[in-house]
PDB file of C-alpha atoms in Angstrom:
ATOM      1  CA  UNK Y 558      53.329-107.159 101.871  1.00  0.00           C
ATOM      2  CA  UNK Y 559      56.744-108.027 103.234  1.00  0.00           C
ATOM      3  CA  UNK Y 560      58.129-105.838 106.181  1.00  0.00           C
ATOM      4  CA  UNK Y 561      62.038-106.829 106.109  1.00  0.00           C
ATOM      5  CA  UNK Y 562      64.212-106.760 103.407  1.00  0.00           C
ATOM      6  CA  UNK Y 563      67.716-108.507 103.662  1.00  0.00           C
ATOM      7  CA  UNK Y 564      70.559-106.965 101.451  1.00  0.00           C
ATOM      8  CA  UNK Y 565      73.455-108.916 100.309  1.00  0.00           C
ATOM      9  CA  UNK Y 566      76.171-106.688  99.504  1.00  0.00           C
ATOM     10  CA  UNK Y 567      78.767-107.871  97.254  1.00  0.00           C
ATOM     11  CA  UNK Y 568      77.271-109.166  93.426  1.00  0.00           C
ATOM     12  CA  UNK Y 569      73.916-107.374  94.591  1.00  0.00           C
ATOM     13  CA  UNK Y 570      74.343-103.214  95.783  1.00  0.00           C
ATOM     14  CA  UNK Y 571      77.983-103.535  94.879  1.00  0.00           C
ATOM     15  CA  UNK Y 572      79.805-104.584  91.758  1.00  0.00           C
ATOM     16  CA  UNK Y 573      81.964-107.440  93.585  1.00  0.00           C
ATOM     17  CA  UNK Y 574      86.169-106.686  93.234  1.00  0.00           C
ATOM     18  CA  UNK Y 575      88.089-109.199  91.566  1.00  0.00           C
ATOM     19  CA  UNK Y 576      90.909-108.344  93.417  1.00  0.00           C
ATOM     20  CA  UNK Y 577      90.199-109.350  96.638  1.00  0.00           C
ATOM     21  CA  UNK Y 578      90.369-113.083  95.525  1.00  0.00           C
ATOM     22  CA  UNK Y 579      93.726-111.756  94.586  1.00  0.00           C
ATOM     23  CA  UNK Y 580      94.584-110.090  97.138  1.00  0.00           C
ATOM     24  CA  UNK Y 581      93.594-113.354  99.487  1.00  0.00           C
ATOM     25  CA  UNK Y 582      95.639-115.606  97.204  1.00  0.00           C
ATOM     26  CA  UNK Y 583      99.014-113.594  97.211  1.00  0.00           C
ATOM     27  CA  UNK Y 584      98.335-112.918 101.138  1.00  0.00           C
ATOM     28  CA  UNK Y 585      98.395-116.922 101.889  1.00  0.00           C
ATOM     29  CA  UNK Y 586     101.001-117.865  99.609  1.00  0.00           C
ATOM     30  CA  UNK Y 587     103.540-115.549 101.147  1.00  0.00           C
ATOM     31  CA  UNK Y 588     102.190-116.374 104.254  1.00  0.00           C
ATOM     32  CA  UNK Y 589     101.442-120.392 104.493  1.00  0.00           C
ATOM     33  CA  UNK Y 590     102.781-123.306 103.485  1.00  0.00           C
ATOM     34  CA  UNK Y 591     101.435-124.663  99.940  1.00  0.00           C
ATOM     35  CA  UNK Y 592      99.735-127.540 101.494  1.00  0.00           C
ATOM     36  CA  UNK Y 593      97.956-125.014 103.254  1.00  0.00           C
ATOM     37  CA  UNK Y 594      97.576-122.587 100.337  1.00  0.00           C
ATOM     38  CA  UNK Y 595      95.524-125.583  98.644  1.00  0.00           C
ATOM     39  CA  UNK Y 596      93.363-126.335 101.872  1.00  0.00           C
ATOM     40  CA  UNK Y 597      92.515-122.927 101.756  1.00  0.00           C
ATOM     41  CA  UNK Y 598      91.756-122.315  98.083  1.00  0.00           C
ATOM     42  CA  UNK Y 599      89.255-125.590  98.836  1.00  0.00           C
ATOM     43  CA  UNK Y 600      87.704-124.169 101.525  1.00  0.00           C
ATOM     44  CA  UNK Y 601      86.991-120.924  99.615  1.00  0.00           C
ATOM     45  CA  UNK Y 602      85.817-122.515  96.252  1.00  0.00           C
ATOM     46  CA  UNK Y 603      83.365-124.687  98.315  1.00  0.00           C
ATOM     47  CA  UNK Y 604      82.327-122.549 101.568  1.00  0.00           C
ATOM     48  CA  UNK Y 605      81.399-118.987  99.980  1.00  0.00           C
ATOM     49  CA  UNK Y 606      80.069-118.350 103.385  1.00  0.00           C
ATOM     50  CA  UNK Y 607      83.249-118.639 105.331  1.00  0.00           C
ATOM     51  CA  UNK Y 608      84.547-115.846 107.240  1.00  0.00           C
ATOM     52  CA  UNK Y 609      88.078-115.113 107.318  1.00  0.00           C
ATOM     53  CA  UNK Y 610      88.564-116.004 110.532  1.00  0.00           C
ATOM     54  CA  UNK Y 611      86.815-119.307 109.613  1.00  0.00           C
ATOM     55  CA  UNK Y 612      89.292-119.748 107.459  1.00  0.00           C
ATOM     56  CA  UNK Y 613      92.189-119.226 109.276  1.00  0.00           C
ATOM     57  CA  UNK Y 614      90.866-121.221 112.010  1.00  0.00           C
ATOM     58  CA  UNK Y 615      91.137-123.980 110.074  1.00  0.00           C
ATOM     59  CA  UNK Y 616      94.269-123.659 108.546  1.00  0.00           C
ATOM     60  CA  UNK Y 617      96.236-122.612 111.875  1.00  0.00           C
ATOM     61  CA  UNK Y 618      96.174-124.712 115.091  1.00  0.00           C
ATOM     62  CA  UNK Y 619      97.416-121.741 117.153  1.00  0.00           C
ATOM     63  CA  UNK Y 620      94.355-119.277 117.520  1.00  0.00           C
ATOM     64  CA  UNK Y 621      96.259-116.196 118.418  1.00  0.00           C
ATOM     65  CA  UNK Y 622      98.161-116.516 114.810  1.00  0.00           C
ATOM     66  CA  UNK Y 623      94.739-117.382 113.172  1.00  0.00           C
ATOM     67  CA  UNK Y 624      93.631-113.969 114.716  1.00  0.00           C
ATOM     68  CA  UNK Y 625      96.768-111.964 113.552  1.00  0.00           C
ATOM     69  CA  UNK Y 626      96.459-113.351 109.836  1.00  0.00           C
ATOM     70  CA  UNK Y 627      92.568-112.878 109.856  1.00  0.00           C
ATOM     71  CA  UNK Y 628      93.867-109.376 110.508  1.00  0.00           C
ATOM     72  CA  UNK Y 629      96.142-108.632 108.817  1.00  0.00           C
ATOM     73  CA  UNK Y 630      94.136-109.757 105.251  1.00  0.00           C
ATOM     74  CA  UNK Y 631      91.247-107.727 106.529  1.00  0.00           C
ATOM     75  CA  UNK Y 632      93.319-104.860 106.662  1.00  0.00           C
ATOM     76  CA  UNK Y 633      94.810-105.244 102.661  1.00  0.00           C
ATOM     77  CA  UNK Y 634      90.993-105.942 101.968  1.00  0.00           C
ATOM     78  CA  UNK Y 635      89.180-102.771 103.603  1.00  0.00           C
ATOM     79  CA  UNK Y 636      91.677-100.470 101.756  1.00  0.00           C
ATOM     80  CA  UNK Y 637      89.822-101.831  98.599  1.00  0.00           C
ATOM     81  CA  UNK Y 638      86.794 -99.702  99.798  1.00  0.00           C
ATOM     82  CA  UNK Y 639      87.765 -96.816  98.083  1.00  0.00           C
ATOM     83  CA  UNK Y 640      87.507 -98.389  94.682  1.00  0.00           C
ATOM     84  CA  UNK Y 641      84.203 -99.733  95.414  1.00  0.00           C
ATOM     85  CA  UNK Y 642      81.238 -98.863  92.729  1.00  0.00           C
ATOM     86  CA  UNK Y 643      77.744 -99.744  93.441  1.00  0.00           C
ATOM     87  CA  UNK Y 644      75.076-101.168  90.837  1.00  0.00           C
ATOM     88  CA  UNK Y 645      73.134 -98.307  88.655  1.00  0.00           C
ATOM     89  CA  UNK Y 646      70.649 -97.093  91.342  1.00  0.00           C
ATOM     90  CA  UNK Y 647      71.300 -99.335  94.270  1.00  0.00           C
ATOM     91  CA  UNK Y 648      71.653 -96.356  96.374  1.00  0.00           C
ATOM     92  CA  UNK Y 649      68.582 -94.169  95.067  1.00  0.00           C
ATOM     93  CA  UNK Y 650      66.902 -97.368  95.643  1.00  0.00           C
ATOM     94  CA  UNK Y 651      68.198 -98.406  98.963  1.00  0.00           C
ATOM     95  CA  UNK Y 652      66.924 -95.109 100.218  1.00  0.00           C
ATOM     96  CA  UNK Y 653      63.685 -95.534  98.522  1.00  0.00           C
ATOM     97  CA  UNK Y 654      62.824 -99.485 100.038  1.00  0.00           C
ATOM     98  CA  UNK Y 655      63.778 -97.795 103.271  1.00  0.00           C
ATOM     99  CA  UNK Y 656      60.670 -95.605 103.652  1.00  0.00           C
ATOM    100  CA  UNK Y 657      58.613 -99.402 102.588  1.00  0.00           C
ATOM    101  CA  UNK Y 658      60.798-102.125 104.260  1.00  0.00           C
ATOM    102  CA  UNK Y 659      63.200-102.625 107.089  1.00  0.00           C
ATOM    103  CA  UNK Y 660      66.289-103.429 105.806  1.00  0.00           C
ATOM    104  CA  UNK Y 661      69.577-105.295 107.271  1.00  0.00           C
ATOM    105  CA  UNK Y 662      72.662-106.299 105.194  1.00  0.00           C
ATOM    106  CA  UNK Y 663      74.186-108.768 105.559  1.00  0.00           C
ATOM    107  CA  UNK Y 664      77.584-109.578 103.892  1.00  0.00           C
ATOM    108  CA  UNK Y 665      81.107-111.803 103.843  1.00  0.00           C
ATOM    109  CA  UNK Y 666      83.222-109.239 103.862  1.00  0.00           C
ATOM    110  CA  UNK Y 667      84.492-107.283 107.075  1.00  0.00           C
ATOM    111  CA  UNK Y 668      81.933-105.600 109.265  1.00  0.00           C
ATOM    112  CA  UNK Y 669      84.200-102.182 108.837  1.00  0.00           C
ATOM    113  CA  UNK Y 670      84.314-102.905 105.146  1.00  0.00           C
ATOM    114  CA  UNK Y 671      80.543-103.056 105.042  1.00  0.00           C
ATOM    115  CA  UNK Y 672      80.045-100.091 107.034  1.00  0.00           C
ATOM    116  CA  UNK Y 673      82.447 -97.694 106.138  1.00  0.00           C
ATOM    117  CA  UNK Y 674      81.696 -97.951 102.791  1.00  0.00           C
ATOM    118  CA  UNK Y 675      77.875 -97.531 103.165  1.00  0.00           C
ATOM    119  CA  UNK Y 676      79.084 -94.508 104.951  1.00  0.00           C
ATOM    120  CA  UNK Y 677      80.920 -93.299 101.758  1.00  0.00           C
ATOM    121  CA  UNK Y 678      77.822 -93.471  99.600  1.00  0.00           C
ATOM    122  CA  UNK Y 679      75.659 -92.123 102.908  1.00  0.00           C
ATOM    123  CA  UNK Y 680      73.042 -94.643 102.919  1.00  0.00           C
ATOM    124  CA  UNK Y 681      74.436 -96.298 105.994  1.00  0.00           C
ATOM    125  CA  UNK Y 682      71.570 -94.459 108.076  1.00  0.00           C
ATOM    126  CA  UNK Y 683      69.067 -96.605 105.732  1.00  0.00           C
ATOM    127  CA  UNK Y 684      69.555-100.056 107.628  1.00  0.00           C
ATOM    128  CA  UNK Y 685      68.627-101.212 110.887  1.00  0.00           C
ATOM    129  CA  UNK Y 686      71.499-103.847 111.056  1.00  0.00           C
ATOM    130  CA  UNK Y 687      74.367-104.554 109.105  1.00  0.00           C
ATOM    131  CA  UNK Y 688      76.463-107.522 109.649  1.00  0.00           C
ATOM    132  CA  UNK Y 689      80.336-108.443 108.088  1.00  0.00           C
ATOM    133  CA  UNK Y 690      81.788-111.459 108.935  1.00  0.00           C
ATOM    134  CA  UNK Y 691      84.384-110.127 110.810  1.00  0.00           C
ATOM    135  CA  UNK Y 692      83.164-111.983 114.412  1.00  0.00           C
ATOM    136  CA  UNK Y 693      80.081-113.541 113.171  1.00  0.00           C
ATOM    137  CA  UNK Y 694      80.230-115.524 109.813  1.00  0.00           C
ATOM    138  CA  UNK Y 695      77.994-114.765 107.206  1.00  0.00           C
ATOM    139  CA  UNK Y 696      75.284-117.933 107.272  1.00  0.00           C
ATOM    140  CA  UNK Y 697      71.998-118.357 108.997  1.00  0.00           C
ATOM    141  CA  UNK Y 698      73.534-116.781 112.434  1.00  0.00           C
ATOM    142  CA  UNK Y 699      73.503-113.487 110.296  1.00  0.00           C
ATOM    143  CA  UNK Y 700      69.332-114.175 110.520  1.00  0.00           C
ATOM    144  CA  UNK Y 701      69.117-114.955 113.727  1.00  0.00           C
ATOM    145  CA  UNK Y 702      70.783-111.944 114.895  1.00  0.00           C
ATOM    146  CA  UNK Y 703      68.273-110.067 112.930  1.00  0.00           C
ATOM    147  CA  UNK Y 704      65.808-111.811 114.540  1.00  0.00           C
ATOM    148  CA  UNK Y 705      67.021-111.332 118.070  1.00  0.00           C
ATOM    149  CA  UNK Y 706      67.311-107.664 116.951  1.00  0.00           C
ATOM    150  CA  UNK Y 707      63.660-106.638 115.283  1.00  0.00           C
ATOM    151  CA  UNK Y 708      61.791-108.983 117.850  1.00  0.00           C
ATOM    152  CA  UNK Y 709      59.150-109.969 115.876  1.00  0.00           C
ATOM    153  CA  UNK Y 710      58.255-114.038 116.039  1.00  0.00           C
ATOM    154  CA  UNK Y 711      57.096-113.259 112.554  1.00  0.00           C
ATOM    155  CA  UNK Y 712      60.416-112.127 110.933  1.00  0.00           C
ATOM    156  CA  UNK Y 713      61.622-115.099 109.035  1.00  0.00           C
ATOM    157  CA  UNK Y 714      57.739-115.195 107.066  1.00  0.00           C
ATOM    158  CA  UNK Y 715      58.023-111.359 106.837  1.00  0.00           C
ATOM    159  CA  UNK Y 716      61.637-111.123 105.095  1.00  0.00           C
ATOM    160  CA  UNK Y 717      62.285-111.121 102.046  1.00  0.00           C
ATOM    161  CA  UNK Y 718      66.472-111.958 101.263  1.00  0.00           C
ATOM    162  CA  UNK Y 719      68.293-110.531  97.974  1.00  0.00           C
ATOM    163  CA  UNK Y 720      71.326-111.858  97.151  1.00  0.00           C
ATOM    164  CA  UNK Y 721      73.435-113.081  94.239  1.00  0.00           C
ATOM    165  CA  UNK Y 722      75.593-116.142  95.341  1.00  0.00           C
ATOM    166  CA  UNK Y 723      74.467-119.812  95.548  1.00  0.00           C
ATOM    167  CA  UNK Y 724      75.014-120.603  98.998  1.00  0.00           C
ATOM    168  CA  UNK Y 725      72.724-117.326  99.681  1.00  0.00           C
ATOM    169  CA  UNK Y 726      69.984-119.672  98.675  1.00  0.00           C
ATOM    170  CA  UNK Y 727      70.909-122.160 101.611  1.00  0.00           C
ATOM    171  CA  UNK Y 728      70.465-119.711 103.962  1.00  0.00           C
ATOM    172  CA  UNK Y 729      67.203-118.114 102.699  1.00  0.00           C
ATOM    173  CA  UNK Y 730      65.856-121.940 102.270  1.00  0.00           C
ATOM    174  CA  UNK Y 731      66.956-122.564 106.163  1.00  0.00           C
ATOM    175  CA  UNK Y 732      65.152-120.213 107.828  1.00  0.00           C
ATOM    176  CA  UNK Y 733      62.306-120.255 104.993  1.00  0.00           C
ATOM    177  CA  UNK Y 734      63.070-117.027 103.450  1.00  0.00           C
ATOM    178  CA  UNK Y 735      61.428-115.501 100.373  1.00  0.00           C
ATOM    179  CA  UNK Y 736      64.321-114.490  98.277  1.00  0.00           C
ATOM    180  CA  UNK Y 737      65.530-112.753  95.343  1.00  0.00           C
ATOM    181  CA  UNK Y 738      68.376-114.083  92.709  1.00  0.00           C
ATOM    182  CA  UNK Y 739      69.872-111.278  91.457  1.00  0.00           C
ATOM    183  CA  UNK Y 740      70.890-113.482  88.023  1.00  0.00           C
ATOM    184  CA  UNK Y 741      69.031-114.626  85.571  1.00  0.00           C
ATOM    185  CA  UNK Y 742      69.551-118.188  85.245  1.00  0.00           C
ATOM    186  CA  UNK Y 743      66.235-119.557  85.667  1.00  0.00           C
ATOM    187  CA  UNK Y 744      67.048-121.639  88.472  1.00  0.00           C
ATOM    188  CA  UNK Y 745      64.944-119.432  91.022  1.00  0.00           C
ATOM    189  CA  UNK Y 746      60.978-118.709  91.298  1.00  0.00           C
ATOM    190  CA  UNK Y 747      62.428-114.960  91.987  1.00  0.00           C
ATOM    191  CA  UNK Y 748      64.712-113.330  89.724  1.00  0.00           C
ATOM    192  CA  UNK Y 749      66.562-110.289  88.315  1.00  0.00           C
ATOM    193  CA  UNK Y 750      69.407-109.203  86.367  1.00  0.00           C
ATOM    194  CA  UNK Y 751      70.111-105.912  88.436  1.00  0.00           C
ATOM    195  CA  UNK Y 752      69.048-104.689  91.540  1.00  0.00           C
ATOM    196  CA  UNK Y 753      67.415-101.920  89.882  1.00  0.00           C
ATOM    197  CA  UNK Y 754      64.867-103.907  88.714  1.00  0.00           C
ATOM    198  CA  UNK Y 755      63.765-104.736  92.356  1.00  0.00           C
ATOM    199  CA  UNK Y 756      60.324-102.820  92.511  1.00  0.00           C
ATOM    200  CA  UNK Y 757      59.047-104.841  89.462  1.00  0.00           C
ATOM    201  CA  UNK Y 758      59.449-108.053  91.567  1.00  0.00           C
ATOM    202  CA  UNK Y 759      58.650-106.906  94.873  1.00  0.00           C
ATOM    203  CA  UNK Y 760      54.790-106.882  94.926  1.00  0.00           C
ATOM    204  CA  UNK Y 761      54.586-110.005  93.356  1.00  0.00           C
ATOM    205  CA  UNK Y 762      56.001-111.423  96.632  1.00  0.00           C
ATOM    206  CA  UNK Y 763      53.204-112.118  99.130  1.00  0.00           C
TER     207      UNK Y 763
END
C-alpha cells in the first residue's frame, strides 16, 4: 500500500474560482502595458505551473516591481478565500486518508491562500506539508521539498499524486509518481470524476 498521498488543491478538494483568472486579467491590464498583457496571458495559457512571481519575473526587468505586483495580485486573490467551496466530502475524506496516508498539498495558488483556507474548513492539522507558490513554484521542487521533509529515499515509489490539471501529470511522470486524474477523460490508467470517489481507486494502486 502507498504511504504518501499528494493533494492538489484547486479542480481536486476545491471547486476552482473562475474569478481569479479575472481577477489576474483586470489586475495586468490596469497595470502593464498590452504587449505585456499578451506575454502574460501566453505564459498563463501554456505554463499552468507558473507562480505569480514567475510571472512577473518575466514580464518586469526590475525585480523589486515584480515583487510589489506579485503582491499586490496575491492580495485581491486571497480575499477570494472566503467564497471558497470544497468538493462533496473532500473534507470528511481528507480527515479520513489522514489516519491511512501522509498527506502534503501542494497547490498554485498562494501559500496563505492554501493555508488559511484549510484552516477555515479545520482540516489544516491533517497534512504534514502544504506548499503555495508564493516563494516556491508549484512543479517538481514542490516534491522535492516533500522529500527533503519526510526523509524517506523511498518517497517518490511510495506517493501517490491527485490532481486535476494536465501539467500535474508532468510532474507526477518526473519524479515517477503514481497519480490520480480527477476527470474522466480516459487519457489516464487512474481516474475519477470526484474526489469522493477516491477510496474505490486507492487499493487498486500497488
Amino acid at each position: 500500500m502507498k504511504k504518501y498521498l499528494v493533494f492538489d488543491l484547486d479542480g481536486t478538494l476545491v471547486v476552482s474560482n473562475s474569478q481569479i483568472d479575472s481577477i489576474i486579467y483586470n489586475y495586468l491590464e490596469k497595470n502593464l502595458n498590452s504587449e505585456s498583457v499578451e506575454t502574460a496571458r501566453y505564459y498563463i495559457e501554456n505554463f499552468q505551473w507558473m507562480s505569480l512571481q514567475e510571472l512577473f519575473n518575466n514580464l518586469i526587468e526590475d525585480k523589486t516591481q515584480a515583487k510589489f505586483h506579485r503582491d499586490k495580485l496575491t492580495e485581491e486573490i486571497d480575499a477570494l478565500q472566503n467564497q471558497v467551496q470544497f468538493f462533496d466530502q473532500a473534507c470528511e475524506l481528507v480527515e479520513k486518508l489522514s489516519k491511512k496516508y501522509t498527506l502534503f498539498l501542494s497547490t498554485g495558488n498562494s501559500d496563505n491562500f492554501a493555508e488559511d483556507v484549510l484552516r477555515k474548513w479545520n482540516i489544516y492539522q491533517y497534512f504534514e506539508k502544504i506548499l503555495g507558490s508564493t516563494n516556491i513554484m508549484k512543479s517538481t521542487q514542490h516534491l522535492e521539498e516533500f522529500y527533503k521533509h519526510i526523509q524517506d529515499e523511498n518517497f517518490y515509489e511510495n506517493a501517490t499524486f491527485i490532481w486535476d490539471g494536465t501539467r500535474d501529470r508532468e510532474i507526477a511522470e518526473s519524479k515517477g509518481l503514481n497519480f490520480i486524474h480527477i476527470g474522466n477523460d480516459g487519457t489516464d490508467q487512474y481516474e475519477i470524476s470526484e474526489i469522493k470517489y477516491i477510496e474505490t481507486i486507492l487499493p487498486l494502486i500497488k
